[in-house]
Structures are given as structure tokens and as C-alpha cells.
């Protein structure tokens, strides 16, 4: 039999199990898209990043997940939202400033020669370390556990395993009566 075109790609895609959950931990990621959104109704402005994992056994995780999804309204799941400070002097704003600086530091440390210059669009195609943690929530009366992007770190810290492990987070009425998997 003659090998057909695209066999290697098909073989790799077939190894992905739809619905597979990304394990909590740190991953080296590449930003594919950046979107700035003005805050509405008193909410903070926000930067949304779309990214995928570019190293290790979970390389292309979100691409494979997206391609395996057969629903019409499928969405890219590799996202992180970074809230922009309001500069209003509140305790929440202080936390937002620290978190924002953590992301800018991670971009600078992960991309030699890059310095944050207040243009978030330059984050596209940049590498960054992203730390994921497990979250338990209730959706339509059912308790589920999923993994979400929680914080940024340098690519080197991720590679060296020197990042802060994220604690399990419960929200939206999650009680833990269903075992975490």
C-alpha cells in the first residue's frame, strides 16, 4: 500500500482523546492572538490571550482539542484573561496591578530583548510560561472539575519546574461531593 498524504498528522491527531483534561502544572506556551476589551458597567478593562502549549508531551493540546470538537459552536479553550488595573487605590486594584506586572515580567523574562511598552499586541507570537490549576464548579446542576490558566511565569522557571503549584479552587457552589478525577 502506498502511504497517503497527511498520514503523520492524522496519526498524531488520532492519539488525542476528545474530552481529555490537561493536568495541572506549568507549560511553555506561545500566544496566538491578543484582544483588548474595554470594561463595561464598572468592570476592569481586560486583555484576553489565546495560546497553545509548544513543548512537552501536551504540545498542541488546545489545537488537538479544538480539531476534535465536532460541535458547531466550538471555542478555543487555550485562553487567559488579564484584568487591567483601574488605578482607583482599592485593595482589589493593588492585587490587579501585581497580577498584571507578573504577566509583563513573565513576557520579558521569556523573550530576550523584549520590554513591555504598553502595546499588548506585541505579545502575539511570544513565548510565556503559564501555570494551570484545577477548579471545581457546578454547571447545570452537575459538579465538574477542569483545569484553567491561573498565572504566568518565565519559560525557564516552567522548564526547571520552579513555579508555584496552584491549589484546588472551588466556585459556583462546588461542594466536592463528587470525587476529583
PDB file of C-alpha atoms in Angstrom:
ATOM      1  CA  UNK A   1       0.000   0.000   0.000  1.00  0.00           C
ATOM      2  CA  UNK A   2       1.201   3.496  -0.787  1.00  0.00           C
ATOM      3  CA  UNK A   3       1.277   5.952   2.139  1.00  0.00           C
ATOM      4  CA  UNK A   4      -1.280   8.707   1.711  1.00  0.00           C
ATOM      5  CA  UNK A   5      -0.663  12.420   2.259  1.00  0.00           C
ATOM      6  CA  UNK A   6      -1.261  13.664   5.781  1.00  0.00           C
ATOM      7  CA  UNK A   7      -0.798  10.265   7.443  1.00  0.00           C
ATOM      8  CA  UNK A   8       1.678  11.543  10.063  1.00  0.00           C
ATOM      9  CA  UNK A   9      -0.641  14.398  11.063  1.00  0.00           C
ATOM     10  CA  UNK A  10      -3.664  12.064  11.169  1.00  0.00           C
ATOM     11  CA  UNK A  11      -1.759   9.559  13.293  1.00  0.00           C
ATOM     12  CA  UNK A  12      -0.801  12.254  15.793  1.00  0.00           C
ATOM     13  CA  UNK A  13      -4.341  13.683  15.932  1.00  0.00           C
ATOM     14  CA  UNK A  14      -5.784  10.193  16.497  1.00  0.00           C
ATOM     15  CA  UNK A  15      -3.743   9.872  19.695  1.00  0.00           C
ATOM     16  CA  UNK A  16      -5.707  12.732  21.249  1.00  0.00           C
ATOM     17  CA  UNK A  17      -8.738  11.668  23.254  1.00  0.00           C
ATOM     18  CA  UNK A  18     -11.638  14.140  22.951  1.00  0.00           C
ATOM     19  CA  UNK A  19     -12.532  15.469  26.380  1.00  0.00           C
ATOM     20  CA  UNK A  20      -9.044  14.818  27.755  1.00  0.00           C
ATOM     21  CA  UNK A  21      -8.177  17.087  30.671  1.00  0.00           C
ATOM     22  CA  UNK A  22      -4.882  18.919  30.832  1.00  0.00           C
ATOM     23  CA  UNK A  23      -3.091  18.042  34.079  1.00  0.00           C
ATOM     24  CA  UNK A  24      -2.438  20.900  36.497  1.00  0.00           C
ATOM     25  CA  UNK A  25       1.097  22.246  36.238  1.00  0.00           C
ATOM     26  CA  UNK A  26       3.309  24.597  34.272  1.00  0.00           C
ATOM     27  CA  UNK A  27       3.541  24.705  30.486  1.00  0.00           C
ATOM     28  CA  UNK A  28       5.578  26.618  27.916  1.00  0.00           C
ATOM     29  CA  UNK A  29       3.047  28.344  25.666  1.00  0.00           C
ATOM     30  CA  UNK A  30       3.002  30.543  22.593  1.00  0.00           C
ATOM     31  CA  UNK A  31       0.479  33.373  22.266  1.00  0.00           C
ATOM     32  CA  UNK A  32      -1.518  33.110  19.048  1.00  0.00           C
ATOM     33  CA  UNK A  33      -3.920  36.033  19.467  1.00  0.00           C
ATOM     34  CA  UNK A  34      -4.386  39.047  21.759  1.00  0.00           C
ATOM     35  CA  UNK A  35      -7.597  41.024  22.285  1.00  0.00           C
ATOM     36  CA  UNK A  36      -8.071  44.143  24.423  1.00  0.00           C
ATOM     37  CA  UNK A  37     -11.617  44.771  25.695  1.00  0.00           C
ATOM     38  CA  UNK A  38     -12.835  47.971  27.361  1.00  0.00           C
ATOM     39  CA  UNK A  39     -14.515  47.395  30.708  1.00  0.00           C
ATOM     40  CA  UNK A  40     -18.291  47.779  30.834  1.00  0.00           C
ATOM     41  CA  UNK A  41     -20.547  48.705  33.763  1.00  0.00           C
ATOM     42  CA  UNK A  42     -17.668  49.463  36.120  1.00  0.00           C
ATOM     43  CA  UNK A  43     -15.683  46.342  35.258  1.00  0.00           C
ATOM     44  CA  UNK A  44     -11.961  46.449  34.506  1.00  0.00           C
ATOM     45  CA  UNK A  45     -10.550  46.546  31.011  1.00  0.00           C
ATOM     46  CA  UNK A  46      -9.249  43.128  30.037  1.00  0.00           C
ATOM     47  CA  UNK A  47      -6.653  41.519  27.794  1.00  0.00           C
ATOM     48  CA  UNK A  48      -7.572  38.070  26.502  1.00  0.00           C
ATOM     49  CA  UNK A  49      -4.807  35.805  25.265  1.00  0.00           C
ATOM     50  CA  UNK A  50      -5.283  32.758  23.075  1.00  0.00           C
ATOM     51  CA  UNK A  51      -2.357  30.348  23.287  1.00  0.00           C
ATOM     52  CA  UNK A  52      -1.241  26.775  22.851  1.00  0.00           C
ATOM     53  CA  UNK A  53       1.359  24.595  24.508  1.00  0.00           C
ATOM     54  CA  UNK A  54       4.538  24.366  22.424  1.00  0.00           C
ATOM     55  CA  UNK A  55       6.735  21.932  24.382  1.00  0.00           C
ATOM     56  CA  UNK A  56       6.459  18.575  26.085  1.00  0.00           C
ATOM     57  CA  UNK A  57       4.002  15.711  25.962  1.00  0.00           C
ATOM     58  CA  UNK A  58       0.996  18.090  25.842  1.00  0.00           C
ATOM     59  CA  UNK A  59       2.296  20.074  22.843  1.00  0.00           C
ATOM     60  CA  UNK A  60      -0.596  21.396  20.686  1.00  0.00           C
ATOM     61  CA  UNK A  61      -3.117  20.342  23.366  1.00  0.00           C
ATOM     62  CA  UNK A  62      -5.624  23.103  22.595  1.00  0.00           C
ATOM     63  CA  UNK A  63      -5.261  22.711  18.831  1.00  0.00           C
ATOM     64  CA  UNK A  64      -5.992  18.983  19.112  1.00  0.00           C
ATOM     65  CA  UNK A  65      -8.914  19.685  21.443  1.00  0.00           C
ATOM     66  CA  UNK A  66     -10.339  22.248  19.014  1.00  0.00           C
ATOM     67  CA  UNK A  67      -9.926  19.990  15.979  1.00  0.00           C
ATOM     68  CA  UNK A  68     -11.523  17.013  17.774  1.00  0.00           C
ATOM     69  CA  UNK A  69     -14.583  19.058  18.766  1.00  0.00           C
ATOM     70  CA  UNK A  70     -17.439  18.397  16.319  1.00  0.00           C
ATOM     71  CA  UNK A  71     -19.893  20.930  17.764  1.00  0.00           C
ATOM     72  CA  UNK A  72     -20.881  23.891  15.599  1.00  0.00           C
ATOM     73  CA  UNK A  73     -20.185  26.447  18.334  1.00  0.00           C
ATOM     74  CA  UNK A  74     -16.753  25.140  19.300  1.00  0.00           C
ATOM     75  CA  UNK A  75     -14.394  27.578  21.002  1.00  0.00           C
ATOM     76  CA  UNK A  76     -10.644  27.716  21.505  1.00  0.00           C
ATOM     77  CA  UNK A  77     -10.043  26.676  25.119  1.00  0.00           C
ATOM     78  CA  UNK A  78      -6.441  27.868  25.494  1.00  0.00           C
ATOM     79  CA  UNK A  79      -7.257  31.300  26.894  1.00  0.00           C
ATOM     80  CA  UNK A  80      -6.242  33.545  29.752  1.00  0.00           C
ATOM     81  CA  UNK A  81      -7.802  36.814  30.861  1.00  0.00           C
ATOM     82  CA  UNK A  82      -5.634  39.511  32.353  1.00  0.00           C
ATOM     83  CA  UNK A  83      -7.549  42.281  34.091  1.00  0.00           C
ATOM     84  CA  UNK A  84      -6.161  45.787  33.788  1.00  0.00           C
ATOM     85  CA  UNK A  85      -5.878  47.959  36.912  1.00  0.00           C
ATOM     86  CA  UNK A  86      -8.466  50.714  37.381  1.00  0.00           C
ATOM     87  CA  UNK A  87      -5.949  52.810  39.323  1.00  0.00           C
ATOM     88  CA  UNK A  88      -8.590  53.508  41.980  1.00  0.00           C
ATOM     89  CA  UNK A  89      -6.457  52.774  45.072  1.00  0.00           C
ATOM     90  CA  UNK A  90      -8.529  49.835  46.308  1.00  0.00           C
ATOM     91  CA  UNK A  91      -7.081  46.602  47.709  1.00  0.00           C
ATOM     92  CA  UNK A  92      -8.500  44.775  44.685  1.00  0.00           C
ATOM     93  CA  UNK A  93      -6.741  47.227  42.397  1.00  0.00           C
ATOM     94  CA  UNK A  94      -3.437  46.604  44.209  1.00  0.00           C
ATOM     95  CA  UNK A  95      -3.873  42.855  43.585  1.00  0.00           C
ATOM     96  CA  UNK A  96      -4.740  43.546  39.911  1.00  0.00           C
ATOM     97  CA  UNK A  97      -1.596  45.672  39.498  1.00  0.00           C
ATOM     98  CA  UNK A  98       0.585  42.917  40.982  1.00  0.00           C
ATOM     99  CA  UNK A  99      -1.023  40.280  38.753  1.00  0.00           C
ATOM    100  CA  UNK A 100      -0.638  42.466  35.650  1.00  0.00           C
ATOM    101  CA  UNK A 101       3.052  43.031  36.491  1.00  0.00           C
ATOM    102  CA  UNK A 102       3.512  39.264  36.943  1.00  0.00           C
ATOM    103  CA  UNK A 103       2.350  38.765  33.330  1.00  0.00           C
ATOM    104  CA  UNK A 104       4.525  41.555  31.910  1.00  0.00           C
ATOM    105  CA  UNK A 105       7.564  40.252  33.845  1.00  0.00           C
ATOM    106  CA  UNK A 106       6.943  36.732  32.521  1.00  0.00           C
ATOM    107  CA  UNK A 107       6.815  38.016  28.940  1.00  0.00           C
ATOM    108  CA  UNK A 108      10.034  39.995  29.411  1.00  0.00           C
ATOM    109  CA  UNK A 109      11.883  37.099  31.087  1.00  0.00           C
ATOM    110  CA  UNK A 110      10.694  34.609  28.461  1.00  0.00           C
ATOM    111  CA  UNK A 111      11.547  36.645  25.357  1.00  0.00           C
ATOM    112  CA  UNK A 112      15.124  38.022  25.317  1.00  0.00           C
ATOM    113  CA  UNK A 113      15.248  41.600  24.070  1.00  0.00           C
ATOM    114  CA  UNK A 114      11.542  42.228  24.687  1.00  0.00           C
ATOM    115  CA  UNK A 115      10.493  45.038  27.042  1.00  0.00           C
ATOM    116  CA  UNK A 116       6.877  45.836  27.922  1.00  0.00           C
ATOM    117  CA  UNK A 117       5.957  49.124  26.187  1.00  0.00           C
ATOM    118  CA  UNK A 118       2.178  49.282  26.780  1.00  0.00           C
ATOM    119  CA  UNK A 119       1.343  47.614  23.466  1.00  0.00           C
ATOM    120  CA  UNK A 120      -0.301  44.292  24.312  1.00  0.00           C
ATOM    121  CA  UNK A 121      -0.498  43.369  20.612  1.00  0.00           C
ATOM    122  CA  UNK A 122       3.253  42.697  20.694  1.00  0.00           C
ATOM    123  CA  UNK A 123       2.532  39.652  22.889  1.00  0.00           C
ATOM    124  CA  UNK A 124       1.328  37.784  19.792  1.00  0.00           C
ATOM    125  CA  UNK A 125       3.794  35.039  18.837  1.00  0.00           C
ATOM    126  CA  UNK A 126       5.703  35.465  22.127  1.00  0.00           C
ATOM    127  CA  UNK A 127       6.503  32.582  24.491  1.00  0.00           C
ATOM    128  CA  UNK A 128       5.317  32.587  28.089  1.00  0.00           C
ATOM    129  CA  UNK A 129       5.100  30.124  30.949  1.00  0.00           C
ATOM    130  CA  UNK A 130       1.545  29.512  32.120  1.00  0.00           C
ATOM    131  CA  UNK A 131       0.642  27.677  35.320  1.00  0.00           C
ATOM    132  CA  UNK A 132      -2.644  25.769  35.361  1.00  0.00           C
ATOM    133  CA  UNK A 133      -4.678  24.673  38.368  1.00  0.00           C
ATOM    134  CA  UNK A 134      -7.771  22.542  38.916  1.00  0.00           C
ATOM    135  CA  UNK A 135     -11.127  24.177  39.540  1.00  0.00           C
ATOM    136  CA  UNK A 136     -14.351  22.579  40.701  1.00  0.00           C
ATOM    137  CA  UNK A 137     -17.657  24.150  39.701  1.00  0.00           C
ATOM    138  CA  UNK A 138     -21.314  23.349  39.139  1.00  0.00           C
ATOM    139  CA  UNK A 139     -22.775  23.584  35.637  1.00  0.00           C
ATOM    140  CA  UNK A 140     -26.428  22.746  35.046  1.00  0.00           C
ATOM    141  CA  UNK A 141     -26.588  21.014  38.430  1.00  0.00           C
ATOM    142  CA  UNK A 142     -23.577  18.783  37.781  1.00  0.00           C
ATOM    143  CA  UNK A 143     -20.255  19.102  39.575  1.00  0.00           C
ATOM    144  CA  UNK A 144     -17.287  19.134  37.226  1.00  0.00           C
ATOM    145  CA  UNK A 145     -13.539  19.573  37.638  1.00  0.00           C
ATOM    146  CA  UNK A 146     -11.481  21.255  34.953  1.00  0.00           C
ATOM    147  CA  UNK A 147      -8.046  22.818  34.541  1.00  0.00           C
ATOM    148  CA  UNK A 148      -7.652  26.547  33.909  1.00  0.00           C
ATOM    149  CA  UNK A 149      -4.820  29.008  33.311  1.00  0.00           C
ATOM    150  CA  UNK A 150      -4.118  30.724  36.633  1.00  0.00           C
ATOM    151  CA  UNK A 151      -0.816  32.598  36.483  1.00  0.00           C
ATOM    152  CA  UNK A 152       2.220  33.490  34.413  1.00  0.00           C
ATOM    153  CA  UNK A 153       5.852  32.627  34.973  1.00  0.00           C
ATOM    154  CA  UNK A 154       9.031  32.641  32.932  1.00  0.00           C
ATOM    155  CA  UNK A 155       9.564  29.918  30.373  1.00  0.00           C
ATOM    156  CA  UNK A 156      12.802  28.959  32.167  1.00  0.00           C
ATOM    157  CA  UNK A 157      11.041  28.519  35.516  1.00  0.00           C
ATOM    158  CA  UNK A 158       8.492  26.247  33.830  1.00  0.00           C
ATOM    159  CA  UNK A 159      11.249  24.196  32.175  1.00  0.00           C
ATOM    160  CA  UNK A 160      13.107  23.941  35.504  1.00  0.00           C
ATOM    161  CA  UNK A 161       9.931  23.055  37.444  1.00  0.00           C
ATOM    162  CA  UNK A 162      10.408  26.129  39.664  1.00  0.00           C
ATOM    163  CA  UNK A 163       6.868  27.518  39.641  1.00  0.00           C
ATOM    164  CA  UNK A 164       4.194  27.866  42.284  1.00  0.00           C
ATOM    165  CA  UNK A 165       1.795  24.887  42.217  1.00  0.00           C
ATOM    166  CA  UNK A 166      -1.783  26.129  42.145  1.00  0.00           C
ATOM    167  CA  UNK A 167      -4.182  24.999  44.865  1.00  0.00           C
ATOM    168  CA  UNK A 168      -7.546  23.479  44.011  1.00  0.00           C
ATOM    169  CA  UNK A 169     -10.190  26.210  43.672  1.00  0.00           C
ATOM    170  CA  UNK A 170     -13.906  25.637  44.336  1.00  0.00           C
ATOM    171  CA  UNK A 171     -16.520  28.016  42.916  1.00  0.00           C
ATOM    172  CA  UNK A 172     -20.170  28.323  41.921  1.00  0.00           C
ATOM    173  CA  UNK A 173     -21.435  26.045  44.696  1.00  0.00           C
ATOM    174  CA  UNK A 174     -18.968  23.186  44.207  1.00  0.00           C
ATOM    175  CA  UNK A 175     -19.065  21.054  47.347  1.00  0.00           C
ATOM    176  CA  UNK A 176     -16.730  18.211  46.491  1.00  0.00           C
ATOM    177  CA  UNK A 177     -19.335  15.510  46.970  1.00  0.00           C
ATOM    178  CA  UNK A 178     -18.109  14.164  43.640  1.00  0.00           C
ATOM    179  CA  UNK A 179     -14.539  12.899  43.786  1.00  0.00           C
ATOM    180  CA  UNK A 180     -11.926  14.903  41.881  1.00  0.00           C
ATOM    181  CA  UNK A 181     -10.500  12.938  38.974  1.00  0.00           C
TER     182      UNK A 181
END
